[in-house]
Coordinates of C-alpha atoms in Angstrom, one line a residue:
M1 CA -31.9 100.6 -54.5
E2 CA -30.8 97.7 -56.9
I3 CA -32.9 95.3 -55.6
Q4 CA -35.9 97.7 -55.8
N5 CA -35.2 98.1 -59.5
K6 CA -35.4 94.3 -59.9
S7 CA -38.5 93.0 -61.6
K8 CA -40.7 91.0 -59.7
E9 CA -39.9 88.0 -61.9
E10 CA -36.3 88.6 -61.2
S11 CA -36.7 88.7 -57.5
I12 CA -38.7 85.3 -57.6
I13 CA -35.7 84.0 -59.4
D14 CA -33.1 85.3 -56.9
Y15 CA -35.3 83.4 -54.2
V16 CA -35.5 80.4 -55.9
K17 CA -31.7 80.5 -56.3
L18 CA -31.2 81.1 -52.5
K19 CA -33.8 78.5 -51.4
Q20 CA -32.1 76.1 -53.5
D21 CA -28.7 76.8 -52.1
F22 CA -30.1 76.6 -48.5
D23 CA -31.8 73.4 -49.2
H24 CA -28.4 72.1 -50.5
V25 CA -26.5 73.3 -47.5
N26 CA -29.4 71.7 -45.1
E27 CA -29.1 68.6 -47.1
L28 CA -25.1 68.4 -46.7
Y29 CA -25.7 69.1 -42.9
Q30 CA -28.4 66.5 -42.5
N31 CA -26.4 64.1 -44.4
D32 CA -23.4 64.7 -42.1
L33 CA -25.3 64.5 -39.1
T34 CA -26.9 61.1 -40.1
E35 CA -23.3 59.7 -41.0
R36 CA -22.3 61.0 -37.5
I37 CA -25.2 59.3 -35.7
Q38 CA -24.7 56.1 -37.7
V39 CA -21.0 56.1 -36.9
E40 CA -22.0 56.5 -33.1
E41 CA -24.7 53.9 -33.1
E42 CA -22.1 51.4 -35.0
L43 CA -19.5 52.2 -32.4
R44 CA -22.2 51.6 -29.5
R45 CA -23.1 48.3 -31.1
S46 CA -19.4 47.4 -31.4
L47 CA -18.7 48.3 -27.9
S48 CA -21.8 46.2 -26.8
L49 CA -20.5 43.4 -28.8
V50 CA -17.0 43.9 -27.4
E51 CA -18.6 44.0 -24.0
A52 CA -20.9 40.9 -24.4
T53 CA -18.0 38.8 -25.6
L54 CA -15.9 39.8 -22.9
E55 CA -18.5 38.9 -20.6
S56 CA -19.6 35.4 -22.3
T57 CA -16.0 34.0 -22.7
E58 CA -14.7 31.3 -20.3
N59 CA -11.4 33.4 -19.9
G60 CA -10.7 35.9 -17.2
I61 CA -9.9 39.1 -18.9
L62 CA -8.0 42.2 -17.1
V63 CA -7.1 45.3 -18.9
I64 CA -4.2 47.2 -17.1
S65 CA -3.1 50.5 -18.3
N66 CA 0.6 51.6 -18.8
E67 CA 0.2 53.5 -15.5
G68 CA -0.9 50.5 -13.8
Q69 CA -4.6 51.6 -13.4
L70 CA -7.6 49.0 -13.9
V71 CA -9.0 49.7 -17.2
K72 CA -11.3 46.9 -17.5
A73 CA -12.2 43.7 -15.8
N74 CA -15.1 41.1 -16.9
R75 CA -17.1 39.2 -14.5
R76 CA -15.6 35.8 -15.2
F77 CA -12.1 37.3 -14.0
A78 CA -13.6 38.3 -10.9
E79 CA -15.1 34.5 -10.6
L80 CA -11.7 33.0 -11.3
W81 CA -9.9 34.9 -8.6
H82 CA -12.9 35.0 -6.2
I83 CA -13.0 38.7 -6.1
S84 CA -15.8 40.5 -4.7
D85 CA -17.7 43.4 -6.5
E86 CA -17.0 45.7 -3.6
L87 CA -13.3 45.1 -4.4
I88 CA -13.8 45.7 -8.2
D89 CA -15.8 48.5 -7.5
S90 CA -13.2 50.1 -5.0
R91 CA -10.9 50.6 -7.8
D92 CA -7.9 50.0 -5.2
D93 CA -5.4 48.3 -7.5
N94 CA -2.7 47.7 -4.9
R95 CA -5.4 45.9 -2.4
M96 CA -6.6 43.8 -5.7
L97 CA -3.0 43.0 -6.6
Q98 CA -2.3 41.6 -3.1
F99 CA -5.6 39.4 -3.0
I100 CA -4.6 38.0 -6.1
V101 CA -1.0 37.4 -5.1
N102 CA -2.1 35.9 -1.8
Q103 CA -3.8 32.9 -3.7
L104 CA -0.6 31.6 -5.6
N105 CA 1.8 29.2 -4.7
E106 CA 4.7 31.1 -6.3
P107 CA 3.7 34.8 -5.9
D108 CA 7.4 35.9 -6.4
F109 CA 7.4 34.4 -9.7
F110 CA 3.9 36.0 -10.6
L111 CA 5.4 39.5 -9.8
A112 CA 8.7 39.1 -11.4
K113 CA 6.9 38.1 -14.6
V114 CA 4.6 41.0 -14.4
R115 CA 7.4 43.5 -14.2
E116 CA 9.4 41.9 -16.9
L117 CA 6.3 42.4 -19.2
Y118 CA 5.8 45.9 -18.4
A119 CA 9.4 46.6 -18.9
N120 CA 8.9 45.4 -22.5
P121 CA 5.7 46.8 -23.9
L122 CA 5.9 44.6 -26.9
A123 CA 6.3 41.4 -25.1
E124 CA 3.7 38.8 -25.1
S125 CA 3.7 35.7 -22.7
F126 CA 2.0 32.5 -21.9
D127 CA 2.7 30.4 -18.9
L128 CA 0.9 28.4 -16.0
L129 CA -0.3 29.7 -12.6
Y130 CA -0.5 27.0 -9.7
F131 CA -2.7 28.1 -7.1
K132 CA -2.6 27.0 -3.1
D133 CA -6.0 25.3 -3.4
G134 CA -4.9 23.0 -6.3
R135 CA -6.3 25.1 -9.0
I136 CA -4.4 25.6 -12.4
F137 CA -4.7 28.5 -14.8
E138 CA -3.3 29.3 -18.2
R139 CA -2.0 33.0 -18.3
F140 CA -2.0 34.8 -21.7
S141 CA -0.7 38.5 -21.7
K142 CA -0.4 40.8 -24.6
P143 CA 0.1 44.7 -25.3
M144 CA -3.0 46.7 -26.3
R145 CA -1.9 49.0 -29.1
V146 CA -3.7 52.1 -30.7
E147 CA -2.5 53.7 -33.6
G148 CA 1.0 52.0 -33.1
Q149 CA 1.3 53.2 -29.4
T150 CA 1.0 50.6 -26.4
Q151 CA -1.8 52.0 -24.3
A152 CA -2.4 48.9 -22.1
R153 CA -1.6 45.4 -21.5
V154 CA -4.5 42.7 -22.0
W155 CA -4.3 39.4 -19.5
S156 CA -6.4 36.6 -20.2
F157 CA -6.7 33.7 -17.3
L158 CA -8.5 30.1 -18.2
D159 CA -8.9 27.8 -15.6
I160 CA -7.6 24.4 -16.9
T161 CA -7.8 22.6 -13.5
E162 CA -10.4 20.2 -14.8
R163 CA -8.8 19.4 -18.1
T164 CA -5.5 18.8 -16.3
R165 CA -6.9 16.8 -14.0
T166 CA -8.7 14.5 -16.3
E167 CA -5.4 14.4 -18.5
T168 CA -3.3 13.2 -15.5
E169 CA -6.1 10.5 -14.3
R170 CA -5.8 9.2 -17.7
Q171 CA -2.2 9.2 -17.6
V172 CA -2.3 7.5 -14.2
M173 CA -4.5 4.8 -15.2
Y174 CA -2.1 4.3 -18.0
E175 CA 0.7 3.9 -15.6
I176 CA -1.0 1.4 -13.5
S177 CA -2.1 -0.8 -16.5
S178 CA 1.7 -0.8 -17.3
A179 CA 2.9 -1.6 -13.6
V180 CA 0.4 -4.5 -13.9
T181 CA 2.0 -6.2 -16.6
A182 CA 5.5 -5.2 -16.0
T183 CA 6.0 -6.8 -12.7
D184 CA 4.9 -10.2 -11.0
N185 CA 5.8 -8.8 -7.8
L186 CA 2.6 -7.6 -5.7
D187 CA 4.6 -5.3 -3.4
Q188 CA 6.5 -3.9 -6.3
M189 CA 3.1 -3.5 -8.0
L190 CA 1.5 -1.6 -5.2
R191 CA 4.4 0.4 -4.7
Q192 CA 4.1 2.0 -8.3
I193 CA 0.5 2.4 -7.9
H194 CA 1.0 4.4 -4.9
Q195 CA 3.6 6.5 -6.7
S196 CA 1.1 7.0 -9.5
L197 CA -1.8 8.0 -7.2
K198 CA 0.1 11.0 -5.7
K199 CA 0.0 12.6 -9.2
V200 CA -3.7 13.1 -8.6
V201 CA -4.4 13.1 -4.9
Y202 CA -2.6 13.4 -1.6
A203 CA -1.3 10.1 -0.8
E204 CA 1.7 10.3 1.5
N205 CA -0.5 8.2 4.2
C206 CA -1.6 5.1 2.1
F207 CA -2.4 1.2 2.9
V208 CA -3.9 -1.8 1.4
A209 CA -5.6 -3.9 3.7
L210 CA -6.8 -7.6 2.5
Y211 CA -9.2 -9.5 4.3
E212 CA -8.2 -13.4 4.9
P213 CA -11.0 -15.5 5.0
D214 CA -9.2 -18.3 6.5
T215 CA -7.9 -16.2 9.7
H216 CA -10.5 -13.6 9.5
L217 CA -8.0 -11.2 9.8
F218 CA -6.8 -8.3 7.5
S219 CA -3.4 -8.4 6.4
F220 CA -1.4 -5.3 5.0
P221 CA 0.7 -6.3 2.0
Y222 CA 1.6 -2.4 1.5
F223 CA 1.5 0.2 4.1
V224 CA 3.0 3.7 4.3
D225 CA 2.4 6.0 7.2
Q226 CA 3.7 9.0 8.7
F227 CA 3.1 7.9 12.3
D228 CA 1.9 4.5 12.6
E229 CA 3.9 1.3 12.0
K230 CA 2.8 -1.6 9.9
P231 CA 0.7 -3.7 11.9
N232 CA 0.6 -7.5 12.0
P233 CA -2.7 -9.3 10.9
V234 CA -5.7 -7.8 13.2
P235 CA -9.3 -8.4 13.0
M236 CA -10.1 -4.5 13.0
E237 CA -13.5 -5.1 13.8
K238 CA -14.8 -1.5 14.3
S239 CA -12.0 0.1 12.3
C240 CA -13.2 2.5 9.5
S241 CA -11.4 0.2 7.2
A242 CA -13.7 -2.7 8.3
Y243 CA -16.8 -0.5 7.9
V244 CA -15.9 0.1 4.3
Y245 CA -15.1 -3.6 3.8
R246 CA -18.3 -4.5 5.3
T247 CA -20.7 -2.2 3.6
G248 CA -18.5 -2.5 0.2
K249 CA -19.4 1.3 -0.3
P250 CA -16.5 3.8 -0.8
M251 CA -16.5 6.3 2.1
L252 CA -15.1 10.1 2.7
I253 CA -14.9 10.2 6.5
T254 CA -14.6 13.7 8.0
N255 CA -14.5 14.3 11.7
E256 CA -18.1 14.9 11.8
T257 CA -18.6 11.7 9.6
F258 CA -16.6 9.9 12.2
D259 CA -18.4 11.1 15.2
R260 CA -21.8 10.0 13.7
L261 CA -20.7 6.5 12.9
R262 CA -19.2 6.4 16.5
K263 CA -22.5 7.3 18.2
E264 CA -24.3 4.6 16.0
N265 CA -21.6 2.1 17.4
E266 CA -20.1 1.4 13.7
V267 CA -16.8 2.4 14.2
E268 CA -14.1 3.2 16.8
L269 CA -10.7 5.0 16.7
V270 CA -7.9 2.9 15.5
G271 CA -4.4 4.1 15.1
S272 CA -3.7 8.0 14.9
P273 CA -6.9 10.2 14.3
S274 CA -7.2 11.8 10.7
P275 CA -9.6 14.5 9.8
S276 CA -9.5 13.5 6.3
W277 CA -9.8 10.0 5.5
V278 CA -11.0 7.9 2.4
G279 CA -11.6 4.4 2.1
I280 CA -12.4 2.4 -1.4
P281 CA -13.4 -1.1 -1.3
L282 CA -11.3 -3.3 -3.6
Q283 CA -14.0 -5.5 -5.3
T284 CA -13.8 -8.0 -7.9
P285 CA -17.1 -9.1 -10.0
F286 CA -17.6 -11.8 -7.1
S287 CA -16.4 -10.3 -3.9
T288 CA -14.9 -7.4 -2.0
I289 CA -11.4 -8.5 -1.1
G290 CA -10.3 -5.7 1.2
V291 CA -9.8 -1.6 1.2
L292 CA -7.5 1.0 -0.2
V293 CA -7.1 3.8 2.4
L294 CA -5.8 7.1 2.0
Q295 CA -5.8 9.9 5.0
H296 CA -4.4 13.2 6.2
Y297 CA -3.6 13.7 9.6
S298 CA -3.8 17.5 10.0
D299 CA -6.0 19.0 7.3
E300 CA -9.9 18.7 6.6
G301 CA -11.3 18.8 3.2
I302 CA -8.3 17.3 1.4
Y303 CA -10.2 14.7 -0.6
H304 CA -13.8 15.3 -2.7
A305 CA -16.3 13.4 -4.4
R306 CA -14.4 13.5 -7.7
D307 CA -11.3 11.8 -5.8
V308 CA -13.6 9.0 -4.4
E309 CA -14.7 8.5 -8.0
F310 CA -11.2 8.2 -9.3
L311 CA -10.0 6.0 -6.5
S312 CA -12.9 3.5 -6.9
A313 CA -12.0 3.1 -10.7
I314 CA -8.3 2.4 -9.4
G315 CA -9.6 0.1 -6.5
N316 CA -11.6 -2.1 -8.6
Q317 CA -8.6 -2.4 -11.3
M318 CA -6.3 -3.0 -8.0
A319 CA -8.7 -5.7 -7.0
L320 CA -8.6 -7.5 -10.0
V321 CA -4.9 -7.3 -10.1
I322 CA -4.2 -8.5 -6.6
E323 CA -6.9 -11.3 -7.1
R324 CA -5.0 -12.4 -10.0
K325 CA -1.5 -12.0 -8.3
K326 CA -2.7 -14.2 -5.4
S327 CA -4.1 -17.0 -8.0
E328 CA -0.5 -16.7 -9.5
D329 CA 1.1 -17.0 -6.2
E330 CA -1.2 -19.9 -5.3
I331 CA -0.1 -21.7 -8.4
K332 CA 3.3 -21.3 -7.6
R333 CA 3.0 -22.2 -4.4
M334 CA 1.2 -25.6 -5.2
N335 CA 4.0 -26.2 -8.0
V336 CA 6.6 -25.8 -5.0
Q337 CA 4.6 -27.8 -2.8
L338 CA 4.3 -30.5 -5.6
Q339 CA 8.1 -30.6 -5.9
E340 CA 8.3 -30.8 -2.2
T341 CA 6.1 -33.6 -2.3
I342 CA 8.1 -35.3 -5.2
A343 CA 11.0 -34.9 -2.9
N344 CA 9.4 -36.1 0.1
K345 CA 8.4 -39.3 -1.7
D346 CA 12.0 -39.8 -2.8
K347 CA 13.0 -39.3 0.7
F348 CA 10.4 -41.7 2.1
F349 CA 11.4 -44.2 0.1
S350 CA 15.2 -43.6 0.6
I351 CA 14.2 -43.7 4.3
I352 CA 12.5 -47.0 3.9
A353 CA 14.9 -48.6 1.5
H354 CA 18.3 -47.6 3.9
D355 CA 17.3 -47.0 7.0
L356 CA 14.7 -49.9 7.4
R357 CA 16.8 -52.4 5.4
S358 CA 19.9 -51.9 7.9
P359 CA 18.2 -52.8 11.2
F360 CA 15.9 -55.4 9.6
S361 CA 19.3 -57.1 8.2
S362 CA 20.8 -57.3 11.7
F363 CA 17.6 -58.6 13.0
L364 CA 17.5 -61.2 10.3
G365 CA 21.2 -62.1 11.0
F366 CA 20.6 -62.6 14.8
T367 CA 17.8 -64.9 14.0
Q368 CA 19.7 -66.9 11.3
I369 CA 22.4 -67.3 14.2
L370 CA 19.9 -68.4 16.7
S371 CA 18.2 -70.9 14.4
E372 CA 21.5 -72.4 13.0
E373 CA 23.6 -72.4 16.5
L374 CA 21.2 -71.9 19.4
G375 CA 22.1 -75.6 20.7
T376 CA 25.8 -74.7 20.8
M377 CA 25.3 -71.2 22.4
S378 CA 25.8 -70.3 26.0
R379 CA 23.2 -68.5 27.9
Q380 CA 25.4 -65.4 27.7
E381 CA 25.6 -65.2 24.1
I382 CA 22.0 -65.9 23.8
S383 CA 21.5 -63.1 26.0
R384 CA 23.6 -60.7 24.1
I385 CA 21.8 -61.4 20.8
A386 CA 18.7 -61.1 22.4
E387 CA 19.7 -57.6 23.5
S388 CA 20.9 -56.6 20.1
M389 CA 17.6 -57.8 18.3
R390 CA 15.6 -55.7 21.0
T391 CA 17.6 -52.7 19.8
S392 CA 17.1 -53.3 16.3
A393 CA 13.3 -53.8 16.6
F394 CA 13.3 -50.5 18.8
N395 CA 15.2 -49.0 16.4
V396 CA 12.7 -49.9 13.6
Y397 CA 9.6 -49.2 15.6
R398 CA 10.8 -45.9 16.5
L399 CA 11.6 -45.3 12.7
L400 CA 8.2 -46.6 11.8
N401 CA 6.5 -44.3 14.4
S402 CA 8.3 -41.1 12.9
L403 CA 7.4 -42.2 9.4
L404 CA 3.7 -42.9 10.5
E405 CA 3.4 -39.1 12.4
W406 CA 5.0 -37.2 9.7
S407 CA 2.8 -39.0 6.6
Q408 CA -0.2 -38.2 8.6
F409 CA 0.9 -34.3 9.1
Q410 CA 1.5 -34.2 5.5
R411 CA -1.8 -35.6 4.7
G412 CA -3.6 -33.1 7.0
L413 CA -4.7 -35.9 9.4
T414 CA -3.1 -34.7 12.4
S415 CA -5.3 -32.9 14.9
F416 CA -4.3 -29.5 15.9
N417 CA -6.0 -28.1 19.3
P418 CA -3.5 -25.5 20.8
E419 CA -4.4 -24.3 24.2
K420 CA -2.9 -22.3 27.2
Q421 CA -0.5 -24.8 29.3
L422 CA 2.4 -24.8 31.8
L423 CA 5.6 -25.6 30.2
K424 CA 7.6 -27.3 33.3
P425 CA 5.3 -30.3 33.2
R426 CA 5.7 -31.1 29.8
V427 CA 9.4 -31.0 30.1
V428 CA 9.4 -33.2 33.2
D429 CA 7.3 -36.0 31.4
C430 CA 9.7 -35.9 28.5
L431 CA 12.6 -36.0 30.5
D432 CA 11.3 -39.1 32.4
L433 CA 10.9 -40.9 29.0
I434 CA 14.5 -40.4 28.1
S435 CA 16.0 -40.6 31.6
D436 CA 16.8 -44.3 31.0
S437 CA 18.9 -43.6 27.7
G438 CA 20.7 -40.6 29.4
K439 CA 21.4 -43.2 32.4
R440 CA 23.0 -46.0 30.2
K441 CA 25.5 -43.1 28.9
D442 CA 26.1 -41.4 32.3
I443 CA 24.7 -38.2 30.9
E444 CA 23.8 -35.5 33.6
I445 CA 20.3 -34.1 32.2
T446 CA 19.0 -31.0 34.2
H447 CA 16.5 -28.3 33.4
E448 CA 15.8 -24.6 34.7
I449 CA 12.1 -24.0 33.7
P450 CA 10.1 -21.3 35.7
E451 CA 7.2 -22.5 37.6
D452 CA 5.0 -19.8 35.8
A453 CA 6.3 -20.3 32.1
T454 CA 3.1 -20.7 30.0
V455 CA 3.0 -21.5 26.2
Y456 CA 0.1 -21.7 23.8
A457 CA 0.5 -25.3 22.1
D458 CA -1.0 -28.5 21.1
K459 CA -0.1 -31.1 23.8
H460 CA 0.6 -34.0 21.6
M461 CA 2.8 -31.8 19.2
L462 CA 4.7 -30.2 21.9
D463 CA 5.4 -33.5 23.5
T464 CA 6.8 -34.7 20.0
I465 CA 9.0 -31.8 19.7
L466 CA 10.3 -31.9 23.3
R467 CA 10.7 -35.7 22.8
N468 CA 12.7 -35.7 19.4
L469 CA 15.2 -32.7 20.5
L470 CA 15.7 -34.4 23.8
S471 CA 16.5 -37.9 22.3
N472 CA 18.8 -36.5 19.7
A473 CA 20.7 -34.5 22.5
V474 CA 21.5 -37.8 24.4
K475 CA 22.2 -39.6 21.4
F476 CA 24.8 -37.1 20.0
T477 CA 26.3 -36.7 23.6
R478 CA 29.3 -38.9 24.6
N479 CA 29.2 -40.7 27.8
G480 CA 29.4 -38.6 30.9
G481 CA 28.3 -35.6 29.0
R482 CA 25.6 -33.1 29.9
V483 CA 22.1 -32.0 28.5
F484 CA 20.4 -28.7 29.8
V485 CA 16.7 -27.7 29.0
S486 CA 15.9 -24.0 29.7
S487 CA 13.4 -21.2 28.8
R488 CA 13.2 -17.5 28.6
L489 CA 10.5 -14.7 27.9
N490 CA 12.3 -12.8 24.8
E491 CA 11.5 -8.9 24.0
N492 CA 8.1 -9.9 22.5
R493 CA 7.0 -11.8 25.6
V494 CA 7.4 -15.1 23.9
V495 CA 8.6 -18.0 25.2
E496 CA 11.8 -19.5 23.9
I497 CA 12.9 -23.1 24.9
S498 CA 16.5 -24.3 24.6
I499 CA 18.1 -27.6 24.8
T500 CA 21.9 -27.9 24.8
D501 CA 24.4 -30.6 24.8
S502 CA 27.9 -31.0 25.2
G503 CA 28.0 -33.5 22.2
L504 CA 29.8 -33.7 18.9
G505 CA 28.5 -30.5 17.3
M506 CA 28.5 -29.7 13.9
D507 CA 29.9 -27.8 11.2
Q508 CA 28.3 -25.3 9.1
D509 CA 27.5 -27.5 6.3
M510 CA 25.6 -29.8 8.5
L511 CA 23.8 -27.0 10.1
D512 CA 22.7 -26.0 6.4
K513 CA 21.3 -29.4 5.8
L514 CA 19.3 -29.7 8.8
F515 CA 15.2 -29.4 8.6
T516 CA 15.2 -30.2 5.1
I517 CA 13.8 -33.4 3.9
D518 CA 16.0 -33.6 0.6
E519 CA 19.2 -33.6 2.5
Q520 CA 20.8 -36.7 4.5
V521 CA 22.0 -36.0 8.2
N522 CA 21.7 -39.2 9.2
R523 CA 24.9 -40.0 11.1
Q524 CA 25.1 -42.2 14.0
G525 CA 25.1 -41.3 17.5
T526 CA 27.9 -41.4 20.0
N527 CA 27.2 -45.2 20.8
G528 CA 26.2 -46.3 17.3
E529 CA 22.7 -45.0 17.6
S530 CA 21.1 -44.8 14.4
S531 CA 19.4 -41.3 12.8
S532 CA 17.5 -40.7 9.8
G533 CA 17.0 -37.0 10.5
L534 CA 13.1 -37.2 10.1
G535 CA 12.4 -36.2 13.6
L536 CA 14.0 -32.7 13.3
I537 CA 11.9 -32.4 10.2
I538 CA 8.8 -33.3 12.3
C539 CA 9.8 -30.8 14.9
K540 CA 10.2 -27.7 12.3
E541 CA 6.7 -28.6 10.8
F542 CA 5.0 -28.9 14.0
I543 CA 6.4 -25.4 15.5
E544 CA 5.7 -23.7 12.3
K545 CA 2.3 -25.0 12.5
H546 CA 2.0 -23.0 15.7
G547 CA 3.5 -19.9 14.1
G548 CA 6.8 -20.5 15.7
K549 CA 10.5 -21.0 14.4
I550 CA 13.5 -23.2 15.3
W551 CA 17.0 -22.8 14.9
A552 CA 20.3 -24.3 15.7
L553 CA 23.7 -23.0 17.0
S554 CA 26.7 -25.5 17.1
E555 CA 30.4 -25.7 17.0
E556 CA 32.0 -29.1 16.0
G557 CA 33.4 -31.0 19.2
K558 CA 31.7 -28.3 21.4
G559 CA 28.1 -29.5 21.4
T560 CA 24.8 -27.9 19.8
T561 CA 22.0 -25.8 21.3
F562 CA 18.4 -26.2 19.6
S563 CA 16.1 -23.4 20.2
F564 CA 12.4 -22.8 19.1
K565 CA 9.5 -20.6 20.0
L566 CA 5.9 -20.9 19.4
G567 CA 3.4 -18.5 18.4
R568 CA 2.2 -15.6 20.6
M569 CA -0.4 -16.2 23.1
P570 CA -3.8 -14.8 21.9
K571 CA -5.6 -12.0 23.7
E572 CA -8.3 -13.5 26.3

């Protein structure tokens, strides 16, 4: 053979060449294998990096194939949607979708958006999802394309609840600050604050209770509630609101908390029960002035620590504003009082100048006649002048007595000691005092007061009120007329007392001028009796001191009825 004919040298050369070719081929193979291993390693590193990125992001990532199959879901996605590992491992896509949908406020909108996106493989989407538990997600969806073809869709979810809450709280704080500067009306300001609070917390049932140191009662300048009506000022001794006021600490009270406090004898149920209740003390730098309360009547767990923190910041701001508004109102009240004082002073001088001068002029005139003509006068003439002088002196005395009584009350020198007492004896005593005046004019004076009619009043003030009203009734009733005193128990179980006469009556203009110090209603009685109108003003002020009110009904020429009621009888 040919190879046998080759020399040894030639054979070695052939071997070397063959070895070189083999080594070259082997080198090419080894290089290709190394490159392939490097590519695979790089791919593994890239996949690990992607996996690490997906698991470390705050976004919940979900990848769904075009066929609707789950491709990938990171751990954050499961956390955001409260999906268990068992549900993810089950690969039950329909069950997972139903679990997701059940958490949303608007599930139909969510599903419609999903169908719309899968109908358009190239579409991208960004919107917000609102959950039944109050959370808010940003949702972003984008197609995943491989070599120009859409293979799946990537969904990204970001919980922005905290960010949204913070932004809303900041906006609400700004709105409340604006409300404070925009209005001087406390009720309007509290109403605006209430509307702003609703943007952050459940506040359908909301009220503000302010403690009044003078009365030791809580008043309610703002009260909105589904079931309970706005109460009158009350002590609220063991209510949850009073507990928050006493401790000066915000309280989130659940059924469990309430039961514990009740066992400790700290609180008791006032109003309708509420499983979710939060009370915030309204505190100035110097004191606690009241309580802000929000409540839910059906669900537990409505309020959280974050709500308490936010409401406390609002409460401090409200307290400062309320205190400022109260100071402003007090200044306005004092200005009005000052104006009234000036008007009262002018009225006082007017009464002295006019109403005292007239009887004194008559009195001085009679004394002059007596001093100059006494020797020529008959006994009958002297008697007539003496009677006129007596009437003038009596009118002066009565006016001076009214002025003294009124001025003492204005200066706070009139004692006030209300007590429970029968009404009929007081009426009878006052009727006895005016009986002579009634007999001189032949006026029939009667009463219809139940034996058990009871009032809560200061005896001296009640006598003054009855005496003034009865005296006026006789004064403005013609000879042969009638005066009738009656009482009744109204719908609020408060005694109303009425004094009706058949006298001159009044038109609307005169009625409008009653009870005011700056208006003159000093017309004469049917027999020329003088009247300053001061008695009615004293009656009004004494009645209002009792927490009551007085009013008049009249028709000109057909008589007048004055009615009044005093405050409610205190609970025993």
